[in-house]
């Protein structure tokens, strides 16, 4: 093994950590700890597996299915049209509609709430902050070939060092006793849902392509080199995320005797860190969170630019998309963190099951010859999740509650399995052989 491979893989792993650890990852773990109280460790494990576990499973599935260089990515077995529709929906979710605006909204909510600024509603302070935040993010993402190195070398050290400092302080100087009361009626499931809301599983489908491309640019092009380098990078990112999630969940639990469950998530983080560091926390947290969210914003803006440019076959340039994405995200971020999170929930509830089906099936890609298994199983999952969303919004049907595993929020599994088996028996017509 070349020492340079290990070194470069660690650098890319730091960049992958910064890409994955974004806005949702800052606000969800402390809130899980706050509401779970004595069950905070269960909440942490469920959140970690739903977020990091599935994200790295997605990257591994991309390597296993040898689709890392395809523009349709892991969705290619669905057929060109369906694959591009799914990928476009994912890009919009991890891009300008949800994830990118959330980075700016989170950074503002945590940085400015100690100064008396509310993240709710539209204000001149929020507008100016979003202009600066997304202006810098757009400039850093402007050069496609340099994006990973910018994140790894300049943003990641501040991000990693800052959050490790907060975690160390939370572990050695607990702000208070953990409440005996569990203020969440289903800690495990709500923690899993929070893991969904980070969007990291969807983002990993595109980040996998970015990190493999970055490693290829460093000269690692063979299958074994890609697998080893991606494995090392994933271990580095996974270990950092484990330590920081653990500490943030514990920090929230130690504040469970002080704060109500209806507190705004960004304000909660500010107050918790304020109890650790006092007045110095205002500047410290503002810098750490702004850099943290900006690293993710840069990655997502660049990802959106790369995908849409390829999708349009070059008719829309990478830089044009980057500028447009930055401007659009700046506007949406002004609607506020909690509004963006609430808007994201039904979209993610619909898309995630179909995405997870493709990821799981792709692990066995070489053993599944019939593409219709992918297509039918994914359609079954999306049908069930779509009905679930519509029922929650008032559709007068009571179908999904009767599905197996629906109590755990996994009612889509049975329809995916049944239709996947149907797809096994639906064969594509054989092409006539050339004479």
C-alpha positions as a Python dict, from the first residue, in 0.01 Angstrom:
ca = {
    (1, 'X'): (0, 0, 0),
    (2, 'X'): (140, 338, -98),
    (3, 'X'): (175, 589, 189),
    (4, 'X'): (41, 855, -48),
    (5, 'X'): (-281, 655, -95),
    (6, 'X'): (-343, 653, 281),
    (7, 'X'): (-260, 1024, 309),
    (8, 'X'): (-482, 1123, 17),
    (9, 'X'): (-763, 899, 141),
    (10, 'X'): (-751, 1063, 485),
    (11, 'X'): (-768, 1408, 322),
    (12, 'X'): (-1068, 1300, 114),
    (13, 'X'): (-1221, 1141, 426),
    (14, 'X'): (-1199, 1477, 603),
    (15, 'X'): (-1372, 1636, 304),
    (16, 'X'): (-1641, 1364, 306),
    (17, 'X'): (-1701, 1432, 675),
    (18, 'X'): (-1743, 1802, 604),
    (19, 'X'): (-1983, 1728, 317),
    (20, 'X'): (-2200, 1498, 529),
    (21, 'X'): (-2189, 1696, 853),
    (22, 'X'): (-2403, 1993, 763),
    (23, 'X'): (-2702, 2187, 882),
    (24, 'X'): (-2925, 1902, 999),
    (25, 'X'): (-2636, 1728, 1172),
    (26, 'X'): (-2579, 2032, 1392),
    (27, 'X'): (-2936, 2072, 1516),
    (28, 'X'): (-3085, 1721, 1526),
    (29, 'X'): (-2851, 1534, 1771),
    (30, 'X'): (-2885, 1784, 2060),
    (31, 'X'): (-3263, 1783, 2017),
    (32, 'X'): (-3268, 1401, 2020),
    (33, 'X'): (-3074, 1405, 2348),
    (34, 'X'): (-3308, 1670, 2493),
    (35, 'X'): (-3629, 1478, 2419),
    (36, 'X'): (-3492, 1127, 2483),
    (37, 'X'): (-3345, 1210, 2825),
    (38, 'X'): (-3229, 881, 2983),
    (39, 'X'): (-3272, 705, 2647),
    (40, 'X'): (-3035, 943, 2467),
    (41, 'X'): (-2789, 666, 2376),
    (42, 'X'): (-3065, 468, 2201),
    (43, 'X'): (-3159, 783, 2011),
    (44, 'X'): (-2795, 840, 1916),
    (45, 'X'): (-2753, 485, 1781),
    (46, 'X'): (-3075, 496, 1577),
    (47, 'X'): (-2986, 838, 1438),
    (48, 'X'): (-2630, 733, 1352),
    (49, 'X'): (-2740, 416, 1171),
    (50, 'X'): (-3017, 594, 977),
    (51, 'X'): (-2779, 871, 875),
    (52, 'X'): (-2418, 751, 854),
    (53, 'X'): (-2485, 379, 825),
    (54, 'X'): (-2717, 414, 527),
    (55, 'X'): (-2501, 684, 367),
    (56, 'X'): (-2193, 462, 363),
    (57, 'X'): (-2403, 164, 257),
    (58, 'X'): (-2505, 374, -44),
    (59, 'X'): (-2142, 449, -130),
    (60, 'X'): (-2050, 82, -98),
    (61, 'X'): (-2347, -16, -316),
    (62, 'X'): (-2223, 223, -585),
    (63, 'X'): (-1886, 49, -583),
    (64, 'X'): (-2044, -298, -576),
    (65, 'X'): (-2264, -222, -876),
    (66, 'X'): (-1980, -58, -1075),
    (67, 'X'): (-2200, 244, -1147),
    (68, 'X'): (-1970, 503, -995),
    (69, 'X'): (-1892, 657, -1335),
    (70, 'X'): (-2248, 657, -1473),
    (71, 'X'): (-2437, 987, -1473),
    (72, 'X'): (-2754, 803, -1362),
    (73, 'X'): (-2550, 667, -1070),
    (74, 'X'): (-2698, 387, -866),
    (75, 'X'): (-3037, 437, -1031),
    (76, 'X'): (-2921, 314, -1374),
    (77, 'X'): (-3101, -22, -1339),
    (78, 'X'): (-3437, 159, -1336),
    (79, 'X'): (-3401, 256, -1702),
    (80, 'X'): (-3275, 585, -1841),
    (81, 'X'): (-3595, 791, -1799),
    (82, 'X'): (-3691, 665, -1452),
    (83, 'X'): (-3330, 684, -1335),
    (84, 'X'): (-3291, 1045, -1440),
    (85, 'X'): (-3625, 1139, -1282),
    (86, 'X'): (-3517, 986, -951),
    (87, 'X'): (-3175, 1148, -969),
    (88, 'X'): (-3326, 1486, -1056),
    (89, 'X'): (-3563, 1459, -758),
    (90, 'X'): (-3271, 1370, -530),
    (91, 'X'): (-3056, 1654, -665),
    (92, 'X'): (-3338, 1904, -607),
    (93, 'X'): (-3378, 1776, -249),
    (94, 'X'): (-3009, 1789, -163),
    (95, 'X'): (-2978, 2105, -367),
    (96, 'X'): (-3164, 2434, -397),
    (97, 'X'): (-3506, 2326, -268),
    (98, 'X'): (-3411, 2194, 75),
    (99, 'X'): (-3058, 2110, 185),
    (100, 'X'): (-2863, 2410, 53),
    (101, 'X'): (-3104, 2676, 188),
    (102, 'X'): (-3107, 2488, 520),
    (103, 'X'): (-2731, 2536, 557),
    (104, 'X'): (-2766, 2914, 550),
    (105, 'X'): (-3080, 2914, 766),
    (106, 'X'): (-2911, 2697, 1032),
    (107, 'X'): (-2596, 2907, 1035),
    (108, 'X'): (-2800, 3225, 1085),
    (109, 'X'): (-3027, 3072, 1351),
    (110, 'X'): (-2736, 2955, 1565),
    (111, 'X'): (-2500, 3247, 1503),
    (112, 'X'): (-2742, 3535, 1555),
    (113, 'X'): (-2998, 3415, 1810),
    (114, 'X'): (-2766, 3515, 2101),
    (115, 'X'): (-2776, 3869, 1963),
    (116, 'X'): (-3154, 3880, 1978),
    (117, 'X'): (-3228, 3806, 1612),
    (118, 'X'): (-3504, 3555, 1546),
    (119, 'X'): (-3466, 3302, 1267),
    (120, 'X'): (-3840, 3319, 1207),
    (121, 'X'): (-3973, 3558, 948),
    (122, 'X'): (-3778, 3769, 701),
    (123, 'X'): (-3546, 4043, 824),
    (124, 'X'): (-3275, 4267, 683),
    (125, 'X'): (-3013, 4098, 906),
    (126, 'X'): (-3105, 3756, 769),
    (127, 'X'): (-3104, 3884, 411),
    (128, 'X'): (-2756, 4037, 450),
    (129, 'X'): (-2621, 3725, 619),
    (130, 'X'): (-2761, 3495, 349),
    (131, 'X'): (-2610, 3720, 79),
    (132, 'X'): (-2263, 3692, 237),
    (133, 'X'): (-2298, 3320, 320),
    (134, 'X'): (-2411, 3206, -23),
    (135, 'X'): (-2188, 3453, -202),
    (136, 'X'): (-1878, 3300, -42),
    (137, 'X'): (-2013, 2945, -88),
    (138, 'X'): (-2068, 3009, -458),
    (139, 'X'): (-1718, 3148, -505),
    (140, 'X'): (-1561, 2847, -330),
    (141, 'X'): (-1761, 2607, -549),
    (142, 'X'): (-1685, 2800, -869),
    (143, 'X'): (-1393, 2580, -977),
    (144, 'X'): (-1525, 2226, -1009),
    (145, 'X'): (-1188, 2051, -1011),
    (146, 'X'): (-1070, 2223, -693),
    (147, 'X'): (-1381, 2179, -477),
    (148, 'X'): (-1281, 1875, -267),
    (149, 'X'): (-935, 2015, -188),
    (150, 'X'): (-1085, 2351, -84),
    (151, 'X'): (-1317, 2177, 161),
    (152, 'X'): (-1054, 1938, 296),
    (153, 'X'): (-767, 2182, 337),
    (154, 'X'): (-939, 2503, 446),
    (155, 'X'): (-1285, 2433, 591),
    (156, 'X'): (-1252, 2084, 742),
    (157, 'X'): (-979, 2164, 1002),
    (158, 'X'): (-1189, 2445, 1154),
    (159, 'X'): (-1502, 2231, 1144),
    (160, 'X'): (-1342, 1921, 1299),
    (161, 'X'): (-1145, 2108, 1563),
    (162, 'X'): (-1440, 2324, 1668),
    (163, 'X'): (-1686, 2041, 1717),
    (164, 'X'): (-1432, 1816, 1891),
    (165, 'X'): (-1378, 2105, 2136),
    (166, 'X'): (-1754, 2124, 2203),
    (167, 'X'): (-1778, 1745, 2247),
    (168, 'X'): (-1482, 1738, 2488),
    (169, 'X'): (-1635, 2017, 2696),
    (170, 'X'): (-1976, 1843, 2699),
    (171, 'X'): (-1823, 1516, 2823),
    (172, 'X'): (-1596, 1662, 3089),
    (173, 'X'): (-1816, 1953, 3203),
    (174, 'X'): (-2182, 1833, 3181),
    (175, 'X'): (-2414, 2129, 3208),
    (176, 'X'): (-2658, 1943, 3431),
    (177, 'X'): (-2811, 1609, 3530),
    (178, 'X'): (-2998, 1408, 3269),
    (179, 'X'): (-3372, 1420, 3331),
    (180, 'X'): (-3546, 1098, 3437),
    (181, 'X'): (-3837, 1177, 3204),
    (182, 'X'): (-3849, 1059, 2842),
    (183, 'X'): (-4031, 1334, 2651),
    (184, 'X'): (-4058, 1143, 2324),
    (185, 'X'): (-4324, 875, 2277),
    (186, 'X'): (-4104, 683, 2029),
    (187, 'X'): (-3736, 767, 2067),
    (188, 'X'): (-3607, 508, 1822),
    (189, 'X'): (-3840, 594, 1533),
    (190, 'X'): (-3817, 970, 1571),
    (191, 'X'): (-3437, 944, 1581),
    (192, 'X'): (-3446, 741, 1259),
    (193, 'X'): (-3669, 1007, 1102),
    (194, 'X'): (-3418, 1273, 1205),
    (195, 'X'): (-3147, 1067, 1036),
    (196, 'X'): (-3360, 1070, 722),
    (197, 'X'): (-3400, 1447, 742),
    (198, 'X'): (-3026, 1507, 721),
    (199, 'X'): (-3052, 1403, 352),
    (200, 'X'): (-2713, 1231, 384),
    (201, 'X'): (-2829, 904, 226),
    (202, 'X'): (-2940, 1089, -85),
    (203, 'X'): (-2634, 1312, -78),
    (204, 'X'): (-2405, 1009, -53),
    (205, 'X'): (-2534, 885, -389),
    (206, 'X'): (-2370, 1189, -546),
    (207, 'X'): (-2087, 1241, -296),
    (208, 'X'): (-1968, 890, -380),
    (209, 'X'): (-1911, 1005, -737),
    (210, 'X'): (-1734, 1321, -620),
    (211, 'X'): (-1488, 1147, -387),
    (212, 'X'): (-1408, 872, -638),
    (213, 'X'): (-1348, 1140, -904),
    (214, 'X'): (-1122, 1327, -663),
    (215, 'X'): (-924, 1011, -593),
    (216, 'X'): (-903, 929, -965),
    (217, 'X'): (-760, 1276, -1024),
    (218, 'X'): (-488, 1184, -774),
    (219, 'X'): (-401, 874, -980),
    (220, 'X'): (-601, 597, -812),
    (221, 'X'): (-796, 444, -1097),
    (222, 'X'): (-790, 65, -1059),
    (223, 'X'): (-1078, -115, -893),
    (224, 'X'): (-874, -222, -590),
    (225, 'X'): (-729, 128, -543),
    (226, 'X'): (-1074, 288, -560),
    (227, 'X'): (-1223, 36, -315),
    (228, 'X'): (-935, 76, -67),
    (229, 'X'): (-920, 455, -87),
    (230, 'X'): (-1299, 495, -56),
    (231, 'X'): (-1293, 248, 235),
    (232, 'X'): (-1028, 449, 422),
    (233, 'X'): (-1205, 778, 349),
    (234, 'X'): (-1536, 635, 473),
    (235, 'X'): (-1376, 504, 794),
    (236, 'X'): (-1224, 846, 866),
    (237, 'X'): (-1554, 1027, 806),
    (238, 'X'): (-1754, 763, 995),
    (239, 'X'): (-1530, 776, 1302),
    (240, 'X'): (-1546, 1157, 1319),
    (241, 'X'): (-1923, 1154, 1280),
    (242, 'X'): (-1958, 887, 1552),
    (243, 'X'): (-1763, 1087, 1809),
    (244, 'X'): (-1933, 1418, 1731),
    (245, 'X'): (-2289, 1277, 1715),
    (246, 'X'): (-2228, 1096, 2044),
    (247, 'X'): (-2111, 1416, 2211),
    (248, 'X'): (-2391, 1634, 2073),
    (249, 'X'): (-2662, 1386, 2176),
    (250, 'X'): (-2510, 1370, 2525),
    (251, 'X'): (-2493, 1750, 2537),
    (252, 'X'): (-2865, 1769, 2460),
    (253, 'X'): (-2943, 1510, 2727),
    (254, 'X'): (-2753, 1708, 2993),
    (255, 'X'): (-2975, 2004, 2909),
    (256, 'X'): (-3299, 1804, 2938),
    (257, 'X'): (-3376, 1952, 3282),
    (258, 'X'): (-3345, 2310, 3155),
    (259, 'X'): (-3521, 2343, 2820),
    (260, 'X'): (-3870, 2265, 2681),
    (261, 'X'): (-3920, 2030, 2388),
    (262, 'X'): (-4086, 2299, 2177),
    (263, 'X'): (-3772, 2516, 2172),
    (264, 'X'): (-3647, 2603, 1824),
    (265, 'X'): (-3366, 2362, 1735),
    (266, 'X'): (-3112, 2626, 1638),
    (267, 'X'): (-3177, 2827, 1956),
    (268, 'X'): (-3137, 2509, 2162),
    (269, 'X'): (-2787, 2451, 2025),
    (270, 'X'): (-2691, 2811, 2101),
    (271, 'X'): (-2815, 2788, 2460),
    (272, 'X'): (-2648, 2454, 2525),
    (273, 'X'): (-2308, 2569, 2401),
    (274, 'X'): (-2358, 2898, 2586),
    (275, 'X'): (-2383, 2706, 2913),
    (276, 'X'): (-2052, 2536, 2833),
    (277, 'X'): (-1842, 2836, 2734),
    (278, 'X'): (-2028, 3139, 2864),
    (279, 'X'): (-1995, 3465, 2671),
    (280, 'X'): (-1715, 3329, 2452),
    (281, 'X'): (-1963, 3081, 2303),
    (282, 'X'): (-2129, 3349, 2089),
    (283, 'X'): (-1826, 3406, 1869),
    (284, 'X'): (-1700, 3047, 1894),
    (285, 'X'): (-2027, 2889, 1786),
    (286, 'X'): (-2089, 3147, 1513),
    (287, 'X'): (-1752, 3071, 1351),
    (288, 'X'): (-1776, 2691, 1387),
    (289, 'X'): (-2133, 2661, 1264),
    (290, 'X'): (-2089, 2907, 978),
    (291, 'X'): (-1781, 2721, 851),
    (292, 'X'): (-1952, 2385, 910),
    (293, 'X'): (-2263, 2476, 714),
    (294, 'X'): (-2060, 2653, 446),
    (295, 'X'): (-1852, 2340, 377),
    (296, 'X'): (-2172, 2145, 311),
    (297, 'X'): (-2315, 2431, 108),
    (298, 'X'): (-2006, 2440, -115),
    (299, 'X'): (-2026, 2064, -173),
    (300, 'X'): (-2397, 2071, -251),
    (301, 'X'): (-2376, 2372, -483),
    (302, 'X'): (-2091, 2206, -671),
    (303, 'X'): (-2278, 1874, -682),
    (304, 'X'): (-2586, 2043, -827),
    (305, 'X'): (-2372, 2220, -1086),
    (306, 'X'): (-2196, 1899, -1191),
    (307, 'X'): (-2513, 1692, -1222),
    (308, 'X'): (-2730, 1946, -1406),
    (309, 'X'): (-2445, 2035, -1641),
    (310, 'X'): (-2402, 1666, -1730),
    (311, 'X'): (-2778, 1615, -1750),
    (312, 'X'): (-2811, 1904, -1997),
    (313, 'X'): (-2517, 1760, -2197),
    (314, 'X'): (-2323, 2082, -2153),
    (315, 'X'): (-2596, 2318, -2272),
    (316, 'X'): (-2597, 2464, -1921),
    (317, 'X'): (-2245, 2525, -1798),
    (318, 'X'): (-2126, 2421, -1452),
    (319, 'X'): (-2056, 2780, -1350),
    (320, 'X'): (-2395, 2905, -1469),
    (321, 'X'): (-2571, 2640, -1258),
    (322, 'X'): (-2352, 2717, -958),
    (323, 'X'): (-2442, 3087, -969),
    (324, 'X'): (-2813, 3015, -1021),
    (325, 'X'): (-2818, 2760, -740),
    (326, 'X'): (-2646, 2998, -501),
    (327, 'X'): (-2891, 3280, -575),
    (328, 'X'): (-3200, 3059, -549),
    (329, 'X'): (-3080, 2901, -222),
    (330, 'X'): (-3011, 3245, -78),
    (331, 'X'): (-3375, 3343, -134),
    (332, 'X'): (-3523, 3020, 5),
    (333, 'X'): (-3301, 3028, 317),
    (334, 'X'): (-3479, 3345, 432),
    (335, 'X'): (-3799, 3149, 502),
    (336, 'X'): (-3643, 3009, 822),
    (337, 'X'): (-3496, 2685, 951),
    (338, 'X'): (-3809, 2527, 1102),
    (339, 'X'): (-4016, 2604, 792),
    (340, 'X'): (-3757, 2439, 567),
    (341, 'X'): (-3743, 2130, 792),
    (342, 'X'): (-4124, 2105, 795),
    (343, 'X'): (-4139, 2142, 416),
    (344, 'X'): (-3878, 1868, 374),
    (345, 'X'): (-4055, 1599, 578),
    (346, 'X'): (-4324, 1481, 328),
    (347, 'X'): (-4084, 1492, 32),
    (348, 'X'): (-3831, 1278, 214),
    (349, 'X'): (-4098, 1038, 339),
    (350, 'X'): (-4193, 980, -25),
    (351, 'X'): (-3846, 953, -182),
    (352, 'X'): (-3646, 767, 83),
    (353, 'X'): (-3809, 422, 57),
    (354, 'X'): (-3754, 400, -319),
    (355, 'X'): (-3396, 517, -275),
    (356, 'X'): (-3331, 259, -2),
    (357, 'X'): (-3473, -21, -220),
    (358, 'X'): (-3232, 64, -501),
    (359, 'X'): (-2939, 83, -257),
    (360, 'X'): (-3015, -260, -105),
    (361, 'X'): (-3070, -427, -443),
    (362, 'X'): (-2751, -272, -578),
    (363, 'X'): (-2553, -459, -313),
    (364, 'X'): (-2647, -773, -508),
    (365, 'X'): (-2623, -609, -849),
    (366, 'X'): (-2404, -879, -1004),
    (367, 'X'): (-2653, -1151, -903),
    (368, 'X'): (-2967, -978, -1034),
    (369, 'X'): (-2992, -1009, -1411),
    (370, 'X'): (-3347, -881, -1455),
    (371, 'X'): (-3380, -501, -1438),
    (372, 'X'): (-3754, -536, -1373),
    (373, 'X'): (-3680, -651, -1019),
    (374, 'X'): (-3530, -305, -954),
    (375, 'X'): (-3812, -127, -1135),
    (376, 'X'): (-4107, -308, -979),
    (377, 'X'): (-3963, -311, -626),
    (378, 'X'): (-3889, 62, -641),
    (379, 'X'): (-4238, 131, -775),
    (380, 'X'): (-4389, -67, -486),
    (381, 'X'): (-4193, 129, -228),
    (382, 'X'): (-4282, 465, -385),
    (383, 'X'): (-4650, 366, -413),
    (384, 'X'): (-4667, 281, -42),
    (385, 'X'): (-4475, 588, 72),
    (386, 'X'): (-4680, 812, -158),
    (387, 'X'): (-5006, 677, -12),
    (388, 'X'): (-4867, 728, 338),
    (389, 'X'): (-4792, 1094, 269),
    (390, 'X'): (-5136, 1152, 111),
    (391, 'X'): (-5312, 984, 404),
    (392, 'X'): (-5125, 1204, 649),
    (393, 'X'): (-5247, 1507, 454),
    (394, 'X'): (-5610, 1401, 469),
    (395, 'X'): (-5668, 1151, 186),
    (396, 'X'): (-5971, 944, 306),
    (397, 'X'): (-5797, 607, 274),
    (398, 'X'): (-5675, 376, 548),
    (399, 'X'): (-5443, 142, 360),
    (400, 'X'): (-5088, 190, 480),
    (401, 'X'): (-5165, 138, 855),
    (402, 'X'): (-5262, -222, 770),
    (403, 'X'): (-4936, -300, 593),
    (404, 'X'): (-4676, -515, 774),
    (405, 'X'): (-4418, -314, 972),
    (406, 'X'): (-4622, 5, 932),
    (407, 'X'): (-4609, 67, 1308),
    (408, 'X'): (-4232, 106, 1273),
    (409, 'X'): (-4272, 335, 971),
    (410, 'X'): (-4160, 62, 732),
    (411, 'X'): (-4490, -19, 563),
    (412, 'X'): (-4325, 17, 222),
    (413, 'X'): (-4116, -301, 268),
    (414, 'X'): (-4395, -548, 191),
    (415, 'X'): (-4514, -377, -132),
    (416, 'X'): (-4152, -347, -247),
    (417, 'X'): (-4089, -719, -186),
    (418, 'X'): (-4415, -831, -348),
    (419, 'X'): (-4375, -619, -660),
    (420, 'X'): (-4005, -706, -678),
    (421, 'X'): (-4102, -1075, -698),
    (422, 'X'): (-4358, -989, -966),
    (423, 'X'): (-4081, -812, -1156),
    (424, 'X'): (-3873, -1129, -1145),
    (425, 'X'): (-4131, -1304, -1364),
    (426, 'X'): (-4169, -1010, -1605),
    (427, 'X'): (-3898, -1067, -1860),
    (428, 'X'): (-3787, -819, -2123),
    (429, 'X'): (-3843, -946, -2476),
    (430, 'X'): (-3534, -1093, -2635),
    (431, 'X'): (-3380, -885, -2911),
    (432, 'X'): (-3371, -1071, -3245),
    (433, 'X'): (-3022, -1186, -3318),
    (434, 'X'): (-2842, -1020, -3606),
    (435, 'X'): (-2816, -1232, -3919),
}
